[in-house]
Short mmCIF file of C-alpha atoms and ligand atoms in Angstrom, two decimals:
data_model
loop_
_atom_site.label_atom_id
_atom_site.label_comp_id
_atom_site.label_asym_id
_atom_site.label_seq_id
_atom_site.Cartn_x
_atom_site.Cartn_y
_atom_site.Cartn_z
CA MET A 1 73.08 100.94 68.90
CA LYS A 2 76.46 102.16 68.51
CA ILE A 3 78.66 102.84 71.38
CA ALA A 4 81.77 104.29 71.62
CA MET A 5 84.45 103.14 74.95
CA VAL A 6 87.62 105.66 75.31
CA GLY A 7 89.72 104.15 77.35
CA SER A 8 90.23 100.74 77.54
CA GLY A 9 91.48 100.28 81.05
CA TYR A 10 89.47 97.97 83.70
CA VAL A 11 85.96 100.53 83.25
CA GLY A 12 85.76 100.74 79.29
CA LEU A 13 87.26 97.94 78.96
CA VAL A 14 84.75 95.82 81.54
CA SER A 15 81.88 98.15 80.09
CA GLY A 16 82.74 98.07 76.37
CA ALA A 17 82.58 94.26 76.51
CA CYS A 18 79.28 93.80 78.60
CA PHE A 19 77.66 96.28 76.18
CA ALA A 20 78.52 94.28 72.88
CA ASP A 21 77.14 91.25 74.99
CA PHE A 22 74.14 93.29 75.63
CA GLY A 23 74.49 92.93 71.90
CA HIS A 24 75.24 96.85 70.97
CA ASP A 25 77.65 97.89 68.77
CA VAL A 26 80.86 98.43 70.49
CA VAL A 27 84.49 100.15 69.54
CA CYS A 28 87.00 100.36 72.46
CA ILE A 29 89.67 102.86 71.86
CA ASP A 30 92.78 103.42 73.58
CA LYS A 31 95.72 105.50 72.41
CA ASP A 32 98.53 102.94 73.71
CA GLN A 33 98.90 100.53 70.80
CA SER A 34 100.77 98.04 72.15
CA LYS A 35 97.74 97.74 73.96
CA ILE A 36 95.17 97.15 71.56
CA ASP A 37 97.44 95.22 69.70
CA ARG A 38 97.73 92.53 72.73
CA LEU A 39 93.73 92.51 73.04
CA HIS A 40 93.94 92.58 69.21
CA ASP A 41 95.38 88.95 70.58
CA GLY A 42 92.60 88.12 73.03
CA ILE A 43 95.46 89.05 76.16
CA MET A 44 93.74 91.62 78.70
CA PRO A 45 95.27 93.90 80.32
CA ILE A 46 94.12 93.89 83.68
CA TYR A 47 93.02 90.24 85.51
CA GLU A 48 89.54 90.10 86.02
CA PRO A 49 88.18 86.86 86.25
CA GLY A 50 85.46 86.22 83.06
CA LEU A 51 86.74 88.64 81.37
CA ALA A 52 88.89 87.37 78.85
CA GLU A 53 86.31 84.94 78.07
CA LEU A 54 83.74 87.84 77.55
CA VAL A 55 85.72 89.69 75.37
CA GLY A 56 86.81 87.02 72.95
CA GLY A 57 82.91 86.25 71.86
CA ASN A 58 82.19 89.51 70.91
CA VAL A 59 84.64 90.14 69.05
CA LYS A 60 84.16 86.46 67.50
CA ALA A 61 80.56 87.81 67.15
CA GLY A 62 81.99 91.36 65.37
CA ARG A 63 80.13 93.63 67.82
CA LEU A 64 82.91 94.02 69.16
CA THR A 65 86.24 96.03 68.02
CA PHE A 66 89.46 97.76 68.98
CA THR A 67 90.82 100.78 67.50
CA THR A 68 93.49 103.56 68.40
CA SER A 69 91.63 106.33 66.59
CA LEU A 70 89.33 108.42 68.43
CA ALA A 71 88.15 110.03 65.42
CA GLU A 72 87.70 106.57 63.67
CA GLY A 73 86.52 105.29 65.91
CA ILE A 74 83.59 107.56 67.15
CA LYS A 75 81.88 107.71 64.17
CA GLY A 76 78.83 106.92 63.90
CA ALA A 77 78.16 106.35 67.83
CA ASP A 78 74.84 107.37 69.48
CA ALA A 79 76.55 107.30 72.75
CA ILE A 80 80.34 108.40 73.56
CA PHE A 81 81.58 107.10 76.98
CA ILE A 82 84.58 108.95 78.87
CA ALA A 83 86.85 106.41 80.73
CA VAL A 84 90.19 107.52 80.88
CA GLY A 85 91.99 107.57 84.57
CA THR A 86 91.05 110.51 86.92
CA PRO A 87 94.70 109.34 89.28
CA SER A 88 94.80 111.94 92.04
CA ARG A 89 96.48 114.74 91.09
CA ARG A 90 99.86 114.57 93.14
CA GLY A 91 100.12 116.04 95.65
CA ASP A 92 96.48 118.14 96.38
CA GLY A 93 94.64 114.85 96.44
CA HIS A 94 92.52 116.43 93.95
CA ALA A 95 91.29 113.77 90.85
CA ASP A 96 93.60 114.89 88.06
CA LEU A 97 90.49 115.93 85.09
CA SER A 98 93.52 116.10 82.55
CA PHE A 99 92.86 113.16 81.15
CA VAL A 100 89.51 113.95 80.90
CA TYR A 101 89.38 116.84 79.34
CA ALA A 102 91.87 116.16 76.35
CA VAL A 103 89.48 113.74 74.90
CA ALA A 104 86.64 115.47 75.76
CA LYS A 105 88.36 118.11 73.59
CA GLU A 106 89.39 115.69 70.72
CA ILE A 107 85.30 114.75 70.42
CA GLY A 108 84.86 118.14 70.08
CA GLU A 109 87.08 118.01 67.16
CA ASN A 110 86.30 114.86 65.35
CA LEU A 111 82.13 114.57 66.32
CA ALA A 112 80.52 113.82 63.02
CA ASN A 113 76.69 113.15 64.07
CA ASP A 114 74.67 113.86 67.41
CA ALA A 115 75.62 112.00 69.84
CA VAL A 116 75.19 111.89 73.74
CA VAL A 117 78.87 111.88 75.85
CA VAL A 118 79.11 110.56 78.74
CA THR A 119 81.88 110.46 81.43
CA LYS A 120 82.18 107.44 83.30
CA SER A 121 85.51 107.64 84.67
CA THR A 122 85.19 109.61 88.79
CA VAL A 123 85.02 112.87 88.32
CA PRO A 124 84.14 115.48 90.77
CA VAL A 125 81.13 117.27 90.91
CA GLY A 126 80.59 120.09 87.98
CA THR A 127 83.10 118.72 84.97
CA GLY A 128 80.16 117.24 83.27
CA ASP A 129 79.88 122.09 83.26
CA GLU A 130 83.51 121.78 81.96
CA VAL A 131 83.18 118.62 79.55
CA GLU A 132 80.10 120.64 78.10
CA ARG A 133 82.23 124.40 77.57
CA ILE A 134 84.91 122.27 76.20
CA LEU A 135 82.60 120.60 73.62
CA LYS A 136 80.81 123.82 73.14
CA ASP A 137 84.08 126.22 72.67
CA SER A 138 85.55 122.87 69.83
CA GLY A 139 82.84 124.95 67.81
CA THR A 140 81.37 121.69 66.26
CA SER A 141 77.59 121.98 64.45
CA HIS A 142 76.20 118.75 66.14
CA THR A 143 73.56 118.27 68.45
CA PHE A 144 75.32 116.98 72.38
CA SER A 145 74.51 116.25 75.21
CA VAL A 146 76.06 114.97 78.18
CA VAL A 147 75.51 113.21 80.99
CA SER A 148 77.04 111.60 83.50
CA ASN A 149 76.86 108.01 84.13
CA PRO A 150 78.57 106.53 87.03
CA GLU A 151 80.45 102.48 87.36
CA PHE A 152 79.50 100.72 91.02
CA LEU A 153 81.49 98.08 90.15
CA ARG A 154 83.86 96.04 92.33
CA GLU A 155 87.04 94.71 90.60
CA GLY A 156 87.46 90.74 91.31
CA ALA A 157 82.80 91.23 90.67
CA ALA A 158 83.30 93.68 87.74
CA ILE A 159 81.33 91.71 85.21
CA ASP A 160 78.63 90.71 87.86
CA ASP A 161 78.19 93.83 88.59
CA PHE A 162 78.05 95.69 85.70
CA LYS A 163 75.16 92.80 84.65
CA ARG A 164 73.55 92.49 87.66
CA PRO A 165 74.13 95.80 89.18
CA ASP A 166 71.51 96.64 92.09
CA ARG A 167 70.67 100.33 90.44
CA ILE A 168 71.82 103.05 87.38
CA VAL A 169 72.65 106.86 87.92
CA ILE A 170 71.88 108.51 84.83
CA GLY A 171 72.54 112.38 85.75
CA ALA A 172 70.92 114.12 82.60
CA GLU A 173 69.66 117.65 81.72
CA ASP A 174 68.06 117.17 79.20
CA ASP A 175 65.45 115.02 76.93
CA PHE A 176 67.98 113.35 74.14
CA GLY A 177 70.85 112.25 76.80
CA ARG A 178 68.06 110.28 78.87
CA GLU A 179 66.47 108.77 75.83
CA ILE A 180 70.11 108.04 74.34
CA MET A 181 71.00 106.32 78.31
CA ARG A 182 67.88 104.63 77.77
CA GLU A 183 68.21 102.84 75.20
CA VAL A 184 71.80 101.84 75.89
CA TYR A 185 70.68 100.23 79.01
CA ARG A 186 67.29 98.82 77.94
CA PRO A 187 68.67 95.44 77.99
CA LEU A 188 68.97 96.01 82.22
CA TYR A 189 66.23 97.49 82.15
CA LEU A 190 64.11 94.94 80.82
CA ASN A 191 65.87 92.48 83.58
CA GLU A 192 64.30 94.86 86.39
CA SER A 193 67.22 97.15 87.48
CA PRO A 194 66.47 99.97 88.60
CA ILE A 195 67.47 102.55 87.13
CA LEU A 196 67.40 106.75 88.69
CA PHE A 197 67.62 109.33 86.70
CA THR A 198 68.51 113.04 88.28
CA GLY A 199 70.77 116.19 87.37
CA ARG A 200 74.62 115.87 86.55
CA ARG A 201 75.74 117.14 89.05
CA THR A 202 73.30 115.31 91.63
CA SER A 203 74.76 111.82 89.28
CA GLU A 204 78.77 113.46 90.35
CA LEU A 205 77.94 113.40 93.60
CA ILE A 206 76.34 109.84 94.43
CA LYS A 207 79.52 108.15 93.07
CA TYR A 208 81.68 110.01 95.38
CA ALA A 209 79.27 109.44 98.14
CA ALA A 210 78.56 106.07 97.80
CA ASN A 211 82.13 104.89 97.61
CA ALA A 212 82.57 107.10 100.63
CA PHE A 213 79.90 105.76 102.99
CA LEU A 214 81.59 102.16 101.81
CA ALA A 215 84.53 103.17 103.02
CA THR A 216 83.37 104.72 106.54
CA LYS A 217 81.77 101.87 106.79
CA ILE A 218 84.69 99.63 106.62
CA THR A 219 86.85 102.21 109.02
CA PHE A 220 83.46 102.25 111.83
CA ILE A 221 83.62 98.36 111.78
CA ASN A 222 87.30 98.30 111.93
CA GLU A 223 87.71 100.29 114.88
CA MET A 224 84.73 98.56 117.29
CA ALA A 225 87.36 95.63 116.34
CA ASP A 226 89.62 97.40 118.02
CA LEU A 227 87.17 98.34 121.07
CA CYS A 228 86.53 94.26 120.67
CA GLU A 229 90.50 93.22 121.79
CA LYS A 230 90.04 95.44 124.55
CA VAL A 231 86.36 95.13 126.32
CA GLY A 232 86.51 90.82 125.05
CA ALA A 233 83.92 90.55 122.37
CA ASN A 234 83.98 89.20 118.79
CA VAL A 235 83.74 91.61 115.88
CA GLN A 236 82.22 89.11 113.85
CA ASP A 237 79.46 88.90 115.77
CA VAL A 238 79.20 92.32 116.38
CA SER A 239 78.78 92.52 112.82
CA ARG A 240 76.21 89.89 111.91
CA GLY A 241 74.35 91.86 115.23
CA ILE A 242 73.95 94.59 113.48
CA GLY A 243 73.86 93.95 109.95
CA MET A 244 70.86 91.80 111.17
CA ASP A 245 69.54 95.33 111.26
CA ASN A 246 67.91 96.27 107.79
CA ARG A 247 68.59 99.26 108.79
CA ILE A 248 72.36 98.88 108.36
CA GLY A 249 72.57 95.93 106.64
CA PRO A 250 74.97 92.86 106.78
CA LYS A 251 77.24 93.87 104.02
CA PHE A 252 80.96 95.84 104.08
CA LEU A 253 81.72 94.60 107.50
CA ASN A 254 84.42 92.89 107.92
CA ALA A 255 86.68 93.92 110.11
CA GLY A 256 90.74 93.65 108.93
CA PRO A 257 93.68 95.47 107.58
CA GLY A 258 91.88 98.73 106.40
CA TYR A 259 90.94 99.66 102.22
CA GLY A 260 93.05 99.56 100.49
CA GLY A 261 92.17 99.80 95.86
CA SER A 262 92.87 101.72 93.12
CA CYS A 263 89.14 103.34 94.31
CA PHE A 264 88.17 104.57 98.31
CA PRO A 265 91.59 105.70 98.70
CA LYS A 266 91.55 107.65 95.49
CA ASP A 267 88.18 108.83 96.32
CA THR A 268 87.42 109.82 100.00
CA LEU A 269 90.37 112.12 98.91
CA ALA A 270 88.73 114.04 96.09
CA LEU A 271 85.37 114.14 97.88
CA LEU A 272 87.56 116.02 100.64
CA LYS A 273 89.19 118.40 98.47
CA THR A 274 85.50 119.66 96.69
CA ALA A 275 83.74 119.86 100.50
CA GLU A 276 87.12 122.51 100.23
CA ASP A 277 86.65 124.42 97.25
CA TYR A 278 83.07 124.73 98.63
CA ASP A 279 83.94 125.29 101.78
CA SER A 280 81.45 121.95 103.10
CA PRO A 281 83.51 120.74 105.40
CA THR A 282 83.17 117.23 105.83
CA ARG A 283 84.59 115.95 109.24
CA ILE A 284 83.33 112.13 109.33
CA VAL A 285 84.93 111.37 105.93
CA GLU A 286 88.34 113.49 107.08
CA ALA A 287 88.22 111.22 110.33
CA VAL A 288 87.49 107.74 107.87
CA VAL A 289 90.46 108.44 105.53
CA GLN A 290 93.17 109.45 109.28
CA VAL A 291 92.40 106.34 111.07
CA ASN A 292 92.35 104.19 107.32
CA GLU A 293 95.60 105.38 106.88
CA SER A 294 97.13 104.68 110.16
CA ARG A 295 95.22 101.56 110.63
CA LYS A 296 97.89 100.44 107.92
CA ARG A 297 101.27 100.45 109.53
CA ALA A 298 99.35 99.19 112.63
CA MET A 299 99.06 95.88 111.34
CA GLY A 300 102.49 95.51 110.94
CA ARG A 301 103.27 96.47 114.04
CA LYS A 302 100.17 93.30 115.42
CA VAL A 303 102.88 91.07 113.96
CA LEU A 304 106.13 92.48 115.10
CA ASP A 305 103.87 92.28 118.78
CA ALA A 306 103.20 88.26 117.84
CA LEU A 307 107.24 88.33 117.11
CA GLY A 308 107.52 88.50 120.53
CA GLY A 309 107.70 92.77 120.11
CA ALA A 310 109.81 95.24 118.32
CA ASP A 311 113.56 94.53 120.03
CA ALA A 312 112.74 90.44 119.56
CA ALA A 313 111.12 90.94 115.93
CA ARG A 314 115.27 92.35 114.35
CA GLY A 315 116.58 89.26 111.97
CA LYS A 316 113.47 86.95 112.67
CA LYS A 317 111.18 85.59 109.47
CA VAL A 318 107.16 86.68 109.00
CA ALA A 319 105.47 84.52 105.83
CA MET A 320 103.13 86.90 104.22
CA LEU A 321 100.21 85.54 102.54
CA GLY A 322 98.40 87.62 99.94
CA LEU A 323 99.27 91.59 98.91
CA THR A 324 96.50 92.49 96.83
CA PHE A 325 94.43 94.46 98.34
CA LYS A 326 92.22 92.40 98.02
CA PRO A 327 91.14 88.93 96.26
CA ASN A 328 90.94 87.95 92.52
CA THR A 329 93.01 90.86 91.46
CA ASP A 330 96.18 91.36 90.42
CA ASP A 331 95.65 95.59 91.57
CA MET A 332 98.39 96.55 94.37
CA ARG A 333 97.52 100.24 94.53
CA ASP A 334 97.46 101.11 98.23
CA SER A 335 97.29 98.48 100.04
CA PRO A 336 97.45 97.28 103.41
CA ALA A 337 100.33 94.43 102.11
CA ILE A 338 102.70 97.59 101.80
CA ALA A 339 102.37 99.63 104.46
CA VAL A 340 102.44 95.92 106.73
CA SER A 341 105.30 94.64 104.75
CA GLN A 342 107.65 98.08 105.05
CA ALA A 343 106.53 98.38 109.24
CA LEU A 344 108.14 94.29 109.42
CA THR A 345 110.85 95.33 107.38
CA ASP A 346 112.06 98.60 109.53
CA ALA A 347 111.61 96.52 112.45
CA GLY A 348 114.43 94.21 110.25
CA VAL A 349 111.99 91.61 109.35
CA GLU A 350 112.86 89.11 106.61
CA VAL A 351 110.24 89.17 104.34
CA ALA A 352 109.20 86.08 101.47
CA ALA A 353 105.75 86.81 100.58
CA TYR A 354 103.45 84.69 98.57
CA ASP A 355 100.56 86.27 96.06
CA PRO A 356 98.38 84.61 93.29
CA GLU A 357 98.30 87.28 90.72
CA GLY A 358 100.11 90.56 92.00
CA MET A 359 103.77 90.00 92.62
CA GLU A 360 104.49 91.51 89.58
CA GLN A 361 102.08 94.22 90.15
CA ALA A 362 104.01 94.13 93.67
CA LYS A 363 108.01 93.09 94.11
CA PRO A 364 108.56 97.62 92.66
CA LEU A 365 106.27 98.33 95.02
CA MET A 366 107.74 96.38 97.70
CA PRO A 367 111.93 95.91 96.19
CA GLU A 368 113.23 94.61 99.75
CA VAL A 369 110.67 91.36 100.12
CA THR A 370 111.20 88.59 98.47
CA MET A 371 108.76 87.12 96.15
CA VAL A 372 108.15 83.53 95.63
CA ASP A 373 106.08 81.11 93.66
CA ASP A 374 104.24 78.68 96.25
CA PRO A 375 102.73 79.84 99.71
CA TYR A 376 104.23 76.90 101.52
CA LYS A 377 107.86 78.23 100.33
CA ALA A 378 107.19 81.89 102.15
CA ILE A 379 106.66 79.78 105.65
CA GLU A 380 109.96 77.71 105.14
CA GLY A 381 111.49 78.83 108.00
CA ALA A 382 109.17 81.58 108.77
CA ASP A 383 108.59 82.48 113.05
CA ALA A 384 105.45 83.71 111.70
CA VAL A 385 102.52 83.19 108.51
CA THR A 386 100.49 86.50 107.77
CA ILE A 387 98.02 86.38 106.59
CA VAL A 388 96.79 90.05 104.08
CA THR A 389 94.01 89.02 101.09
CA GLU A 390 91.75 86.26 101.33
CA TRP A 391 92.48 84.44 99.15
CA ASP A 392 90.20 81.06 98.59
CA ALA A 393 94.20 80.02 98.54
CA PHE A 394 94.38 80.54 101.44
CA ARG A 395 91.26 79.01 103.35
CA ALA A 396 92.20 75.34 103.75
CA LEU A 397 96.24 75.61 104.47
CA ASP A 398 98.19 71.95 105.24
CA PHE A 399 98.95 72.99 108.79
CA ASP A 400 100.52 70.25 109.84
CA ARG A 401 102.28 71.07 106.84
CA ILE A 402 103.66 75.08 108.40
CA LYS A 403 103.85 73.74 111.67
CA ASP A 404 106.65 71.70 110.06
CA LEU A 405 108.04 73.81 107.66
CA ALA A 406 107.75 76.90 110.19
CA LYS A 407 110.78 78.14 113.00
CA GLU A 408 107.55 78.70 114.99
CA PRO A 409 103.31 77.94 115.06
CA VAL A 410 102.54 81.45 114.70
CA LEU A 411 99.53 83.34 113.14
CA VAL A 412 98.54 86.66 112.49
CA ASP A 413 95.29 85.95 110.41
CA LEU A 414 94.43 89.93 109.44
CA ARG A 415 90.96 88.62 107.43
CA ASN A 416 89.95 86.52 110.13
CA ILE A 417 89.73 83.74 107.94
CA TYR A 418 90.49 80.95 111.18
CA ARG A 419 88.75 80.37 114.17
CA ALA A 420 90.90 81.58 117.20
CA LYS A 421 89.65 78.16 118.63
CA GLU A 422 90.01 75.26 115.86
CA MET A 423 93.61 77.55 116.10
CA ARG A 424 94.55 76.77 119.42
CA GLU A 425 94.18 73.36 119.33
CA LYS A 426 95.86 72.82 116.31
CA GLY A 427 99.38 74.18 118.36
CA PHE A 428 99.52 78.28 116.98
CA TYR A 429 99.55 81.21 118.67
CA TYR A 430 97.08 82.68 116.77
CA THR A 431 95.97 86.17 116.32
CA SER A 432 93.53 87.95 114.41
CA ILE A 433 91.22 91.10 114.11
CA GLY A 434 88.62 91.98 116.49
CA HIS A 435 88.70 88.83 119.53
CA GLY A 436 88.57 90.21 122.48
CA GLU A 437 87.08 86.81 123.65
CA THR A 438 89.21 84.59 122.80
CA GLY A 439 91.74 86.38 123.69
CA GLN A 440 95.05 87.68 121.36
CA GLY A 441 97.47 86.95 124.03
CA ASP A 442 100.73 88.99 124.53
CA ARG A 443 103.87 87.99 122.94
CA ARG A 444 105.65 90.51 124.59
CA LYS A 445 105.04 89.11 128.10
CA GLY A 446 105.69 85.07 127.79
CA ASP A 447 102.07 84.62 126.95
CA ARG A 448 100.99 81.69 125.33
CA ARG A 449 97.96 81.15 126.93
CA ARG A 450 96.97 80.67 123.83
CA ASN A 451 98.94 78.06 122.00
C1 LIG B 1 84.57 99.89 95.18
C2 LIG B 1 83.33 99.84 95.21
O1 LIG B 1 82.69 98.27 96.54
C3 LIG B 1 82.38 99.65 93.86
O2 LIG B 1 81.42 100.44 94.29
C4 LIG B 1 82.94 101.43 93.22
O3 LIG B 1 82.16 100.79 91.37
C5 LIG B 1 84.56 100.60 92.93
O4 LIG B 1 85.03 101.22 94.32
C6 LIG B 1 84.89 101.95 92.03
O5 LIG B 1 85.08 103.03 92.48
O6 LIG B 1 85.60 102.07 91.37
P1 LIG B 1 86.70 97.66 94.79
O7 LIG B 1 87.75 99.28 94.84
O8 LIG B 1 87.06 97.20 93.53
O9 LIG B 1 84.84 98.72 94.46
O10 LIG B 1 86.69 96.84 95.62
P2 LIG B 1 85.46 97.02 97.45
O11 LIG B 1 85.32 95.49 96.94
O12 LIG B 1 85.01 97.94 96.99
O13 LIG B 1 87.05 96.81 98.58
C7 LIG B 1 87.50 97.63 98.57
C8 LIG B 1 88.36 97.42 99.89
O14 LIG B 1 87.58 97.03 100.63
C9 LIG B 1 89.56 96.46 100.00
O15 LIG B 1 91.11 96.24 100.20
C10 LIG B 1 88.67 94.77 101.04
O16 LIG B 1 89.27 94.13 101.16
C11 LIG B 1 88.40 96.38 101.81
N1 LIG B 1 87.12 95.37 102.47
C12 LIG B 1 85.88 95.64 102.20
C13 LIG B 1 86.91 95.55 103.60
O17 LIG B 1 87.97 95.09 104.82
N2 LIG B 1 85.85 94.72 104.12
C14 LIG B 1 84.33 94.96 103.98
O18 LIG B 1 84.13 94.28 104.71
C15 LIG B 1 84.52 94.96 102.23
#
């Protein structure tokens, strides 16, 4: 099969490299000349574990090529994937589809054979219909079918998610579309990955429903965590206790500082807009968006409380460990770290931060924060240390060294990496998410019970 992937960003590049690895002949297309030049030199535009090796191996085997020319790239392709960005449109939260439609137009004008055009970008319900209209309007004489094939990969685990998916969703309106897509995914079909064929609009909605549901699950457990702190319960045990019920499932029940990233925040907003447009409110998702937004800033207040309250915090220093919205990525989009650091610097706290991959991306987003190249440098002279992202590098910190370097042994663990009892034994004032039964203490009241 010959596959053209239009857009060599996160989804396009990972999908293109994985399709090539299945044995398909793949061309990745991107307008950005410097990105294509770098890809030719083996330099990845994003950080994703295993991607450079996967791309390199398939380029070498002659199955993966790159070009800036859409007309060249789509020539002879059985399937043309649209994998360009759909950012939130400024001001209203609607997904901005201008890139998708511009690509559709260019495909129509350059189509040189019969092909299936597949939207892989996350696009609102009805986008496939509009792409079909654009292709028709281009006057092409070739047969085409517009298919929806949403992507469910997670940053940091993208290659594994692509190669071992829970399911593949294909929204097609005709046999031509279904047959070509069956061929495209045949290698996975042989692996017994389930393929769900649906109508095109249904497939488009499945993507948003999945992300909104996951965002809801996280937000639900985050609120339970707050309640745990008040009633003297342990949220990690609550997660286990409900997750063992097969109907609920154990995943995505880790309480934390709120979800971030390029998908959940954007897709929940876009779903709200669709619901509004169709006069079918989704109140649960509305609440999720609001609760998550206020939670991020509330996490800043949690750190201030550990410093003895906002008044006492002025002029103090905090070491932030982890900036990206989750580990194994350099992505800072909507990361809780941004709101946490903002709340701290607004209160006159000095912040020094370290992240294994995200500091370059973080710098322009948090100009008042000092970035350092080692976690212990950030901790030097700190009145409190806060873990915002659960990178492996923070799972076995040297606490004796931290006690020597920091001004105060205070740890605010927003990812529940450590155990309260052990930290207390090490002589730390330790506070985390949703652990009411060990008591979080209140430093404003001079409460040192936990030390
Ligand atoms: C998410 C979905 O998981 C993917 O299935 C989907 O394909 C992708 O969006 C997308 O639409 O492109 P991603 O944004 O890469 O993937 O990251 P997740 O691993 O889902 O994490 C999202 C956020 O939720 C992170 O900030 C993470 O820290 C947070 N989270 C996740 C929690 O706070 N608790 C959890 O239990 C799980």
